[in-house]
Amino acid sequence: MHVLTYHGEALASYGFGRGHPFGPDRLNAFWQEMTSRGLDRQSGIGAPVACTEKDLVLFHTSDYIARVKYQSHTGEGYLDYGDTPAFPGVFEAASVVVGSVLDGLKKILAGECRRVFVPIAGLHHARRDTAAGFCVFNDIGVLIESLRKQHSIRRVAYIDIDAHHGDGVFYSFEDDPDLIFADIHEDGRYLYPGTGAATETGRGKAKGTKLNIPMEPGADDAAFHRVWPRVEEFVRAGKPEFIILQAGADSIAGDPITHMQFTPATHSYAAARLCALADEFCQGRIIAMGGGGYNRDNLAAAWTSVVGAMLET
Ligand SMILES: [Zn+2]
């Protein structure tokens, strides 16, 4: 099978309640569009699965994992300074996000599929020791550590087109020369989390392995295409063995919490180009995650465009 898309109630359970921008209804909004475009019949469907604590500790601190577990039990308080509330079962829900990504990796490495899409994933703000910005466990961080420690795949390219800077990935691997990081995001002067200046290029021996491209509020598809060739060139020069795409749909015009003006065509284009690079450098291996996106129509259009591009390439 060429593409595997994860879908199931357990993934939808990662959400902060009805009416919240990151509500549990996001998965269904995506899936309705998948079925109306007939993509659910072209893509394989992966069942969500929870990861173990052994997986989480590849990236997160034991103290933090224990804290999430405790607050998941009480269902009270925040897991950060006030953006990311605990809810009953948040530990299990967040473990399913990570577990589905790791299951996708296993299936790619076993040759069962070439590309994977996990809609409710790409929680790029979580740090090793804390939640942040609706992100409890950083599935991307765990995936990168798993590639290295469990599968001896060191050189990984992470590309992020979510409106927000992928700070949880960036700062966790800022001094890691084998993590090729490229992030197109709304300028941190206008949007959470405020980081990702063009001058942030990596530290120490990792200097030059990170590419941050802040965009003016209102940046449209033409602005995207002016900077995209730099991303491709950067990934190509990094000669990755594996590619990760965080395809946040909050960079599309009409998102309620950002000011970007991309259309879903950017998401489809980025996915298609990265699949081509994955074919060239990585034996086709690429995992894409849905990331942010709080306008339901936008996330449905953007994410199905990504799956469509993965199927076509
Ligand atoms: Zn975002």
PDB file of C-alpha atoms and ligand atoms in Angstrom, residues 124-125 162-164 250 292-294, ligand 1:
ATOM      1  CA  HIS A 124       5.241  20.956  17.754  1.00  0.00           C
ATOM      2  CA  HIS A 125       5.096  23.267  20.790  1.00  0.00           C
ATOM      3  CA  ASP A 162       2.036  25.614  10.272  1.00  0.00           C
ATOM      4  CA  ALA A 163       1.418  29.338  10.953  1.00  0.00           C
ATOM      5  CA  HIS A 164       3.179  29.002  14.304  1.00  0.00           C
ATOM      6  CA  ASP A 250      -3.725  27.455  10.416  1.00  0.00           C
ATOM      7  CA  GLY A 292      -2.701  23.159  13.795  1.00  0.00           C
ATOM      8  CA  GLY A 293      -5.732  24.520  11.962  1.00  0.00           C
ATOM      9  CA  TYR A 294      -8.798  25.842  13.722  1.00  0.00           C
TER      10      TYR A 294
HETATM   11 ZN    ZN B   1      -0.243  26.427  14.558  1.00  0.00          ZN
END
